[in-house]
Short mmCIF file of C-alpha atoms in Angstrom, two decimals:
data_model
loop_
_atom_site.label_atom_id
_atom_site.label_comp_id
_atom_site.label_asym_id
_atom_site.label_seq_id
_atom_site.Cartn_x
_atom_site.Cartn_y
_atom_site.Cartn_z
CA MET A 1 57.05 -34.26 8.90
CA SER A 2 53.90 -36.33 8.07
CA ASP A 3 51.85 -37.78 11.20
CA ALA A 4 52.03 -41.82 10.93
CA SER A 5 48.60 -41.97 12.81
CA LEU A 6 46.96 -40.04 10.06
CA THR A 7 45.15 -41.97 7.11
CA HIS A 8 45.06 -39.83 4.05
CA LEU A 9 42.50 -40.84 0.89
CA ARG A 10 42.49 -39.15 -2.51
CA ALA A 11 39.05 -39.54 -4.44
CA SER A 12 36.01 -37.58 -5.45
CA PHE A 13 33.72 -36.91 -2.39
CA PHE A 14 30.17 -36.07 -1.97
CA ASP A 15 28.23 -35.32 1.48
CA PHE A 16 26.04 -33.04 2.98
CA THR A 17 27.31 -30.56 5.55
CA GLY A 18 23.83 -29.68 7.16
CA LEU A 19 20.46 -30.74 7.76
CA ALA A 20 17.33 -29.53 5.47
CA GLN A 21 13.96 -28.46 6.45
CA GLN A 22 12.50 -28.63 2.99
CA PRO A 23 13.39 -30.57 -0.14
CA GLU A 24 14.30 -27.45 -2.20
CA GLU A 25 17.13 -26.92 0.59
CA VAL A 26 19.03 -30.36 0.25
CA ALA A 27 20.86 -29.43 -2.85
CA SER A 28 22.27 -26.33 -1.33
CA ARG A 29 23.60 -28.54 1.78
CA ALA A 30 25.55 -30.69 -0.65
CA ARG A 31 29.32 -30.73 -1.12
CA TYR A 32 31.16 -32.13 -3.95
CA LEU A 33 34.97 -32.37 -4.37
CA GLN A 34 35.83 -33.78 -7.73
CA ASP A 35 39.49 -34.22 -6.44
CA GLY A 36 39.88 -34.26 -2.77
CA VAL A 37 41.54 -35.50 0.29
CA LEU A 38 39.93 -37.16 3.16
CA THR A 39 42.02 -37.57 6.29
CA LEU A 40 41.41 -39.80 9.22
CA ARG A 41 42.88 -40.37 12.78
CA ALA A 42 41.76 -43.14 15.00
CA GLY A 43 38.38 -43.82 13.73
CA ASN A 44 37.35 -40.30 13.22
CA ILE A 45 37.31 -37.58 10.17
CA VAL A 46 40.16 -35.02 10.69
CA SER A 47 39.45 -33.11 7.53
CA LEU A 48 38.17 -33.18 3.95
CA GLU A 49 39.85 -30.85 1.56
CA ALA A 50 40.29 -30.32 -2.07
CA TRP A 51 43.47 -31.81 -3.39
CA THR A 52 46.54 -29.49 -3.75
CA GLU A 53 50.05 -30.11 -4.39
CA GLN A 54 50.56 -29.65 -0.56
CA HIS A 55 48.93 -32.77 0.09
CA SER A 56 51.82 -34.70 -1.76
CA GLN A 57 53.85 -34.04 1.28
CA ALA A 58 51.05 -35.57 3.68
CA GLY A 59 52.68 -39.02 3.71
CA GLU A 60 51.17 -42.25 2.61
CA MET A 61 48.14 -41.66 0.56
CA ILE A 62 45.39 -44.06 -0.44
CA ASP A 63 44.73 -43.31 -4.24
CA LEU A 64 41.25 -44.04 -5.03
CA ARG A 65 40.99 -41.75 -7.96
CA GLY A 66 38.12 -42.67 -10.36
CA LYS A 67 35.86 -43.50 -7.35
CA LEU A 68 33.26 -41.76 -5.35
CA ILE A 69 33.36 -41.77 -1.78
CA VAL A 70 30.18 -40.91 0.11
CA PRO A 71 29.10 -41.37 3.82
CA GLY A 72 28.21 -45.05 4.84
CA PHE A 73 24.56 -45.80 4.17
CA VAL A 74 21.98 -45.88 6.81
CA ASP A 75 19.29 -48.67 7.11
CA THR A 76 16.72 -47.26 9.31
CA HIS A 77 14.54 -50.51 9.53
CA ILE A 78 15.69 -54.10 8.81
CA HIS A 79 14.76 -57.47 10.15
CA TYR A 80 18.09 -59.67 10.42
CA PRO A 81 16.29 -63.09 10.86
CA GLN A 82 14.21 -62.51 7.91
CA THR A 83 17.05 -62.69 5.59
CA GLU A 84 16.88 -66.49 4.79
CA MET A 85 13.36 -65.85 3.65
CA ILE A 86 13.63 -62.79 1.64
CA GLY A 87 11.60 -63.01 -1.60
CA ALA A 88 8.59 -65.22 -0.32
CA TRP A 89 5.88 -65.08 -2.49
CA GLY A 90 2.22 -64.37 -2.87
CA GLU A 91 0.92 -62.67 0.52
CA GLN A 92 0.32 -59.24 1.94
CA LEU A 93 1.59 -58.45 5.54
CA LEU A 94 -0.70 -60.53 8.05
CA GLN A 95 -0.83 -63.62 5.81
CA TRP A 96 2.89 -62.95 4.90
CA LEU A 97 3.78 -62.91 8.64
CA ASN A 98 2.06 -66.18 9.57
CA GLN A 99 2.95 -68.39 6.52
CA TYR A 100 6.71 -67.36 6.15
CA THR A 101 8.02 -65.07 8.89
CA PHE A 102 7.37 -66.54 11.98
CA PRO A 103 8.43 -70.13 11.14
CA VAL A 104 11.76 -68.81 10.21
CA GLU A 105 11.95 -66.81 13.26
CA GLY A 106 11.41 -69.91 15.48
CA GLN A 107 14.92 -70.89 14.48
CA TYR A 108 16.62 -68.44 16.62
CA HIS A 109 16.22 -69.88 19.97
CA CYS A 110 19.30 -71.71 18.71
CA ALA A 111 22.29 -69.54 19.49
CA GLU A 112 24.70 -71.38 17.00
CA HIS A 113 21.89 -70.46 14.08
CA ALA A 114 21.63 -66.78 15.44
CA ALA A 115 25.48 -66.62 15.19
CA GLN A 116 25.72 -67.80 11.87
CA MET A 117 23.01 -65.70 10.51
CA SER A 118 24.44 -62.57 12.19
CA ALA A 119 27.70 -63.02 10.58
CA PHE A 120 25.99 -63.43 7.26
CA PHE A 121 23.70 -60.49 7.61
CA LEU A 122 26.29 -58.04 8.66
CA GLN A 123 28.40 -59.05 5.74
CA GLN A 124 25.37 -58.42 3.39
CA LEU A 125 25.01 -55.08 4.98
CA LEU A 126 28.84 -54.23 4.45
CA ALA A 127 28.66 -55.69 0.81
CA ASN A 128 26.07 -52.97 0.09
CA GLY A 129 27.84 -49.97 1.67
CA THR A 130 25.68 -49.93 4.88
CA THR A 131 27.61 -49.07 7.90
CA THR A 132 24.61 -48.32 10.38
CA ALA A 133 21.37 -50.24 10.75
CA LEU A 134 18.49 -50.22 12.70
CA VAL A 135 17.61 -54.12 13.57
CA PHE A 136 14.97 -56.34 14.51
CA GLY A 137 16.04 -59.39 16.15
CA THR A 138 13.44 -62.12 17.21
CA VAL A 139 11.97 -62.85 20.56
CA HIS A 140 14.77 -64.84 21.62
CA PRO A 141 17.59 -62.86 23.76
CA GLN A 142 20.24 -64.96 22.04
CA SER A 143 19.27 -63.53 18.60
CA VAL A 144 20.64 -60.13 19.88
CA GLU A 145 23.38 -61.38 21.68
CA ALA A 146 24.74 -62.87 18.52
CA LEU A 147 24.05 -60.08 16.48
CA PHE A 148 25.60 -57.54 18.95
CA THR A 149 28.63 -59.84 19.31
CA ALA A 150 29.20 -59.90 15.78
CA ALA A 151 28.79 -56.17 15.39
CA GLY A 152 31.09 -55.31 18.23
CA GLN A 153 33.82 -57.27 16.54
CA LEU A 154 33.51 -54.97 13.45
CA ALA A 155 33.09 -51.91 15.54
CA MET A 156 29.83 -51.08 13.88
CA ARG A 157 27.44 -48.50 14.84
CA LEU A 158 24.49 -50.76 15.17
CA ILE A 159 21.17 -50.42 16.91
CA ALA A 160 19.14 -53.48 17.74
CA GLY A 161 16.62 -55.03 20.00
CA LYS A 162 14.79 -58.49 20.87
CA VAL A 163 11.28 -58.51 19.59
CA MET A 164 8.82 -58.05 22.61
CA MET A 165 5.43 -60.13 21.79
CA ASP A 166 3.06 -61.65 24.11
CA ARG A 167 -0.29 -62.32 21.66
CA ASN A 168 -1.43 -63.10 18.30
CA ALA A 169 1.52 -65.10 17.18
CA PRO A 170 2.50 -68.99 17.31
CA ASP A 171 2.82 -69.93 21.16
CA TYR A 172 6.68 -70.79 20.22
CA LEU A 173 7.29 -67.16 19.89
CA LEU A 174 5.32 -65.65 22.57
CA GLU A 175 6.44 -64.56 26.13
CA SER A 176 4.84 -63.15 29.45
CA PRO A 177 4.99 -59.34 29.72
CA GLN A 178 7.28 -59.83 32.83
CA GLN A 179 9.58 -62.05 31.14
CA SER A 180 9.89 -59.85 28.16
CA TYR A 181 10.76 -56.95 30.62
CA GLN A 182 13.39 -58.98 32.29
CA GLN A 183 15.17 -60.25 29.40
CA THR A 184 14.95 -56.92 27.74
CA ARG A 185 16.44 -55.24 30.60
CA GLU A 186 19.25 -57.64 31.06
CA LEU A 187 20.33 -56.98 27.42
CA ILE A 188 20.21 -53.15 27.60
CA THR A 189 22.36 -53.31 30.72
CA ARG A 190 24.95 -55.71 28.99
CA TRP A 191 24.84 -54.03 25.47
CA HIS A 192 23.51 -50.46 25.42
CA GLY A 193 26.15 -47.82 25.01
CA ARG A 194 28.92 -50.72 24.68
CA GLY A 195 31.33 -49.52 21.94
CA ARG A 196 29.21 -48.29 19.09
CA LEU A 197 26.26 -50.33 19.80
CA GLY A 198 22.76 -48.93 20.96
CA TYR A 199 19.42 -50.70 22.14
CA ALA A 200 16.01 -50.22 20.77
CA LEU A 201 12.96 -51.51 22.50
CA THR A 202 11.12 -53.45 20.19
CA PRO A 203 7.58 -54.52 20.24
CA ARG A 204 7.15 -55.98 17.05
CA PHE A 205 3.60 -54.00 16.44
CA ALA A 206 0.53 -53.20 18.26
CA PRO A 207 -1.38 -56.37 17.36
CA THR A 208 1.17 -58.61 19.04
CA SER A 209 1.18 -56.53 22.24
CA SER A 210 -1.09 -56.69 24.86
CA PRO A 211 -1.66 -53.35 27.14
CA ALA A 212 0.22 -55.42 29.97
CA LEU A 213 3.48 -55.76 27.43
CA LEU A 214 3.14 -52.13 26.19
CA GLU A 215 3.14 -51.18 30.16
CA GLN A 216 6.36 -52.96 30.24
CA VAL A 217 7.85 -51.29 27.46
CA ARG A 218 6.69 -48.03 28.84
CA GLN A 219 8.61 -48.71 32.02
CA LEU A 220 11.79 -49.75 30.26
CA HIS A 221 11.75 -46.63 28.34
CA GLU A 222 11.37 -44.61 31.53
CA GLU A 223 14.27 -46.56 33.13
CA PHE A 224 16.49 -46.10 30.05
CA PRO A 225 15.28 -43.04 28.22
CA ASP A 226 18.22 -42.93 25.88
CA THR A 227 17.34 -46.22 24.43
CA TRP A 228 15.49 -46.21 20.81
CA VAL A 229 12.03 -47.45 20.24
CA HIS A 230 11.52 -49.30 17.13
CA THR A 231 8.23 -50.64 15.80
CA HIS A 232 5.75 -50.84 12.94
CA LEU A 233 2.95 -48.37 12.27
CA SER A 234 -0.10 -48.23 9.68
CA GLU A 235 1.73 -50.51 7.03
CA ASN A 236 -1.48 -52.31 5.84
CA PRO A 237 -5.20 -51.47 5.88
CA ASP A 238 -6.10 -54.67 7.41
CA GLU A 239 -3.47 -54.15 10.00
CA VAL A 240 -4.91 -50.54 10.75
CA ALA A 241 -8.39 -51.95 11.06
CA TRP A 242 -7.17 -54.84 13.37
CA VAL A 243 -5.37 -52.31 15.55
CA LYS A 244 -8.86 -50.49 16.04
CA GLN A 245 -10.56 -53.69 17.02
CA LEU A 246 -8.04 -54.57 19.54
CA PHE A 247 -7.47 -50.98 21.03
CA PRO A 248 -11.02 -49.28 20.65
CA GLN A 249 -10.33 -47.17 23.57
CA HIS A 250 -7.45 -45.31 21.64
CA GLU A 251 -8.16 -42.69 18.95
CA GLY A 252 -5.99 -44.45 16.24
CA TYR A 253 -2.95 -46.67 15.64
CA LEU A 254 -0.21 -44.21 16.66
CA ASP A 255 -2.21 -43.31 19.97
CA VAL A 256 -1.82 -46.76 21.14
CA TYR A 257 2.13 -46.06 21.18
CA HIS A 258 1.90 -42.24 22.32
CA HIS A 259 -0.38 -43.54 25.18
CA TYR A 260 2.50 -45.67 26.56
CA GLN A 261 4.87 -42.78 26.05
CA LEU A 262 6.57 -44.63 23.36
CA THR A 263 6.89 -41.84 20.92
CA GLY A 264 9.69 -39.37 20.86
CA ARG A 265 13.14 -38.23 19.48
CA ARG A 266 14.61 -41.65 19.10
CA SER A 267 11.25 -43.53 18.23
CA VAL A 268 11.23 -45.10 14.80
CA PHE A 269 8.11 -46.17 13.10
CA ALA A 270 8.48 -48.15 9.85
CA HIS A 271 6.04 -47.58 7.06
CA CYS A 272 3.62 -45.15 8.25
CA LEU A 273 1.58 -45.56 4.86
CA HIS A 274 -2.01 -44.94 5.85
CA LEU A 275 -1.63 -42.15 8.67
CA GLU A 276 -4.42 -39.83 9.66
CA ASP A 277 -4.05 -36.24 9.91
CA ALA A 278 -3.74 -36.43 13.77
CA GLU A 279 -1.12 -39.09 13.35
CA TRP A 280 1.28 -36.82 11.18
CA GLN A 281 0.78 -34.06 13.60
CA CYS A 282 1.68 -36.35 16.59
CA LEU A 283 4.82 -37.53 14.96
CA HIS A 284 5.71 -33.84 14.23
CA ASP A 285 4.97 -32.74 17.65
CA THR A 286 6.96 -35.74 19.40
CA ASP A 287 9.98 -35.29 17.00
CA SER A 288 9.49 -39.24 16.10
CA SER A 289 10.89 -40.48 13.00
CA ILE A 290 9.54 -42.69 10.03
CA ALA A 291 11.30 -45.44 7.98
CA PHE A 292 10.43 -45.30 4.49
CA CYS A 293 10.71 -48.77 3.14
CA PRO A 294 10.00 -48.53 -0.47
CA THR A 295 10.73 -52.12 -1.65
CA SER A 296 8.90 -53.58 1.07
CA ASN A 297 5.81 -51.58 0.31
CA LEU A 298 5.75 -52.36 -3.13
CA PHE A 299 6.40 -56.11 -2.62
CA LEU A 300 3.70 -56.94 -0.11
CA GLY A 301 1.39 -54.35 -1.96
CA SER A 302 1.08 -52.35 1.20
CA GLY A 303 0.61 -48.92 -0.37
CA LEU A 304 2.69 -45.84 -1.34
CA PHE A 305 4.32 -43.54 1.15
CA ASN A 306 3.76 -39.81 1.28
CA LEU A 307 7.31 -38.46 1.16
CA GLN A 308 6.04 -35.00 0.17
CA ARG A 309 3.96 -35.07 3.32
CA SER A 310 6.46 -35.77 5.74
CA TRP A 311 8.54 -32.74 4.43
CA ARG A 312 5.44 -30.56 5.09
CA GLN A 313 4.75 -31.92 8.41
CA ARG A 314 8.51 -31.59 9.07
CA VAL A 315 8.88 -35.41 10.43
CA ARG A 316 12.22 -36.90 10.18
CA ILE A 317 12.62 -39.31 7.60
CA GLY A 318 15.03 -42.25 6.83
CA ILE A 319 15.15 -45.19 4.24
CA GLY A 320 14.91 -48.61 5.57
CA THR A 321 15.34 -51.82 3.23
CA ASP A 322 13.20 -53.93 5.60
CA VAL A 323 14.48 -57.29 4.42
CA GLY A 324 12.80 -59.88 4.28
CA ALA A 325 9.86 -58.06 2.95
CA GLY A 326 12.09 -55.80 1.11
CA THR A 327 13.78 -57.20 -1.78
CA THR A 328 17.47 -56.07 -1.37
CA PHE A 329 19.96 -54.87 1.13
CA ASN A 330 21.18 -52.46 -1.45
CA LEU A 331 20.43 -48.77 -0.83
CA LEU A 332 21.00 -47.67 -4.14
CA GLN A 333 18.51 -50.21 -5.35
CA THR A 334 16.11 -48.76 -2.41
CA LEU A 335 16.70 -45.34 -3.43
CA GLY A 336 15.58 -46.31 -7.20
CA GLU A 337 12.36 -47.70 -6.02
CA ALA A 338 11.39 -44.96 -3.65
CA TYR A 339 11.89 -42.68 -7.01
CA LYS A 340 9.18 -44.73 -8.44
CA VAL A 341 6.98 -44.66 -5.70
CA ALA A 342 7.06 -40.82 -5.48
CA GLN A 343 6.66 -40.82 -9.38
CA LEU A 344 3.27 -42.44 -8.91
CA GLN A 345 2.20 -39.74 -6.64
CA GLN A 346 3.68 -36.91 -9.04
CA TYR A 347 6.50 -36.13 -6.94
CA ARG A 348 9.94 -35.91 -8.25
CA LEU A 349 12.47 -37.44 -5.96
CA SER A 350 15.89 -35.90 -6.82
CA ALA A 351 19.03 -37.73 -6.54
CA ALA A 352 20.12 -34.98 -3.69
CA GLU A 353 17.02 -35.76 -1.61
CA ALA A 354 17.44 -39.29 -2.13
CA PHE A 355 21.13 -39.44 -0.95
CA TYR A 356 20.31 -37.05 1.81
CA HIS A 357 17.67 -39.65 3.23
CA ALA A 358 20.34 -42.47 2.85
CA THR A 359 22.99 -40.71 4.83
CA LEU A 360 22.72 -37.56 7.00
CA GLY A 361 18.85 -37.59 7.00
CA GLY A 362 18.91 -41.18 7.95
CA ALA A 363 21.57 -40.27 10.50
CA HIS A 364 19.05 -37.73 11.73
CA ALA A 365 16.35 -40.03 11.85
CA LEU A 366 18.09 -42.27 14.59
CA ASP A 367 19.28 -39.37 16.30
CA LEU A 368 22.72 -40.07 15.26
CA ASP A 369 23.74 -36.95 13.29
CA ASP A 370 26.17 -35.82 15.77
CA HIS A 371 28.33 -39.08 15.15
CA ILE A 372 27.82 -40.02 11.44
CA GLY A 373 26.00 -38.98 8.05
CA ASN A 374 28.80 -36.68 6.52
CA PHE A 375 32.60 -35.69 6.35
CA MET A 376 32.61 -32.89 9.02
CA PRO A 377 35.45 -33.12 11.48
CA GLY A 378 35.33 -35.14 14.50
CA LYS A 379 32.50 -37.49 12.69
CA GLU A 380 32.92 -41.04 12.97
CA ALA A 381 34.87 -42.40 9.58
CA ASP A 382 32.11 -44.72 8.40
CA PHE A 383 31.94 -44.34 4.54
CA VAL A 384 31.67 -46.27 1.10
CA VAL A 385 33.76 -45.97 -1.97
CA LEU A 386 31.84 -46.40 -4.85
CA ASP A 387 32.84 -47.42 -8.38
CA PRO A 388 30.29 -45.33 -10.54
CA ALA A 389 30.61 -47.76 -13.67
CA VAL A 390 30.73 -51.47 -13.43
CA SER A 391 29.15 -52.75 -16.38
CA PRO A 392 29.00 -51.84 -20.03
CA LEU A 393 25.82 -50.35 -19.41
CA GLN A 394 26.73 -48.21 -16.77
CA THR A 395 30.08 -47.36 -18.43
CA LEU A 396 28.37 -45.95 -21.33
CA ARG A 397 25.52 -43.93 -19.18
CA ASN A 398 28.11 -42.48 -16.73
CA ALA A 399 30.24 -41.32 -19.94
CA ASN A 400 26.98 -39.37 -20.79
CA CYS A 401 26.38 -37.70 -17.19
CA ASN A 402 26.75 -33.87 -17.41
CA ASP A 403 27.36 -33.31 -13.37
CA ILE A 404 27.33 -34.95 -10.06
CA TRP A 405 23.61 -34.87 -9.81
CA GLU A 406 23.18 -36.95 -12.94
CA GLN A 407 25.75 -39.48 -11.99
CA LEU A 408 24.04 -39.95 -8.56
CA PHE A 409 20.85 -40.62 -10.07
CA VAL A 410 22.17 -43.05 -12.54
CA LEU A 411 23.78 -44.82 -9.30
CA MET A 412 20.45 -45.02 -7.91
CA THR A 413 18.38 -46.11 -10.90
CA LEU A 414 21.05 -48.75 -12.48
CA GLY A 415 23.43 -49.41 -9.39
CA ASP A 416 23.61 -52.42 -7.26
CA ASP A 417 26.16 -54.05 -4.97
CA ARG A 418 28.49 -54.35 -7.86
CA ASN A 419 29.07 -50.60 -7.22
CA ILE A 420 30.35 -50.85 -3.68
CA TYR A 421 34.19 -50.95 -4.32
CA GLN A 422 35.02 -50.70 -0.47
CA THR A 423 33.33 -50.29 2.80
CA TRP A 424 34.74 -48.46 5.93
CA VAL A 425 33.77 -48.81 9.41
CA ASN A 426 35.30 -46.77 12.07
CA GLY A 427 38.33 -45.64 10.02
CA LYS A 428 39.15 -49.01 8.55
CA PRO A 429 38.21 -50.92 5.30
CA VAL A 430 36.03 -54.15 6.25
CA TRP A 431 34.88 -54.75 2.82
CA GLN A 432 36.24 -54.84 -0.64
CA GLN A 433 35.49 -56.06 -4.13
CA THR A 434 38.07 -58.70 -4.61
CA SER A 435 37.93 -58.74 -8.57
CA SER A 436 36.53 -56.91 -11.34
CA PRO A 437 32.53 -56.76 -11.49
CA HIS A 438 32.85 -57.25 -15.31
CA SER A 439 34.48 -60.64 -14.73
CA GLY A 440 31.80 -62.06 -12.36
CA SER A 441 33.47 -60.91 -8.98
CA CYS A 442 33.21 -62.50 -5.45
CA CYS A 443 32.81 -59.75 -2.86
CA GLN A 444 34.73 -60.89 0.57
CA PRO A 445 35.23 -59.36 3.97
CA VAL A 446 38.57 -57.56 4.69
CA LYS A 447 40.30 -59.21 7.27
CA LEU A 448 40.70 -56.98 10.52
CA PRO A 449 43.96 -56.75 12.40
CA GLY A 450 44.05 -59.06 15.45
#
């Protein structure tokens, strides 16, 4: 007799059953079932097994044969308020912030605007198969209130935080260190650990943080040690030089954060393009993580991330879209750009490694691999259903793929949001293509019960 509380899906499945220490190990951790059955109960994975005739007795089966199901994508660095200024022309980091980013972020004092953009942002994530993200808000508490409210309604596993910033930005985005402490503390006590939500202490970056502000961040991290730390590090050469001018007493950029005890297992540093040897070693020694953001780094001309060095130093790595300097919410496209960044440094990024960074590796970078990242029993049921061939070109190319590795590589080089057939969060479908991509589909969210 079947258990009515179980949900069964039949499709092809791909995931990684364990963590890797070196890129050569990644493929050996992979699992591919051409015809498998995923069983869910109450938002969690019960099992993933190869299909047998016995499964025909399991009760109602959601038949997704012809589709490939992978764990939900993990975006380890993204700015939701920058959604509306994505693709802004012509500048590098510091000029880009002043000309485009700060004026847009100034709108988020309005709770209604923050709520509208939060809903739009989350639908963009889901439409692109991203089920977990580490997100920047703005300096305004209402920006984070709106985002957490919307994510909570979807039961998403989301980590976010209010920007903390008290200098070197327009007056309308500055706060005092004490104000930053108080507002952040209130947000942590209200939202951190509520459902599947987590709070990240979010000093924008060292140049907009006075020593007094960083001391407040340190104090909050001491009070709430299971929160995350989310900031930027060594993105642009001019930025690195500026930090040395602002903090001459410190040995380098990372030492500023390390001095205030902001490195560690749940500390995620975006970019890390221009690190010194001692900084690589510090990231390793403190078990900190890096968010590799290839589309952003290329768009702003910031530099090329040394993925091979991150493996040698054994530093946790995740992939970030970094919208709005990044030019897509889609992690398939982001992986395609990561491949090109690696190629320019004579490193061949395999499909296995790329999908590892976007799923289990990204979960590990966020210290969430006990909860998400693969289809092991007990994990939370966040996953994306991919249609490997949604255009005449993809159909032609997919027909000539010899194995799953080639199919995955084609997805990350030719794929985009059209390949996202469904997105499931917490065991429920929350996004689905509503018509064939060949006929100009419109993606829409699936309405949740209640």
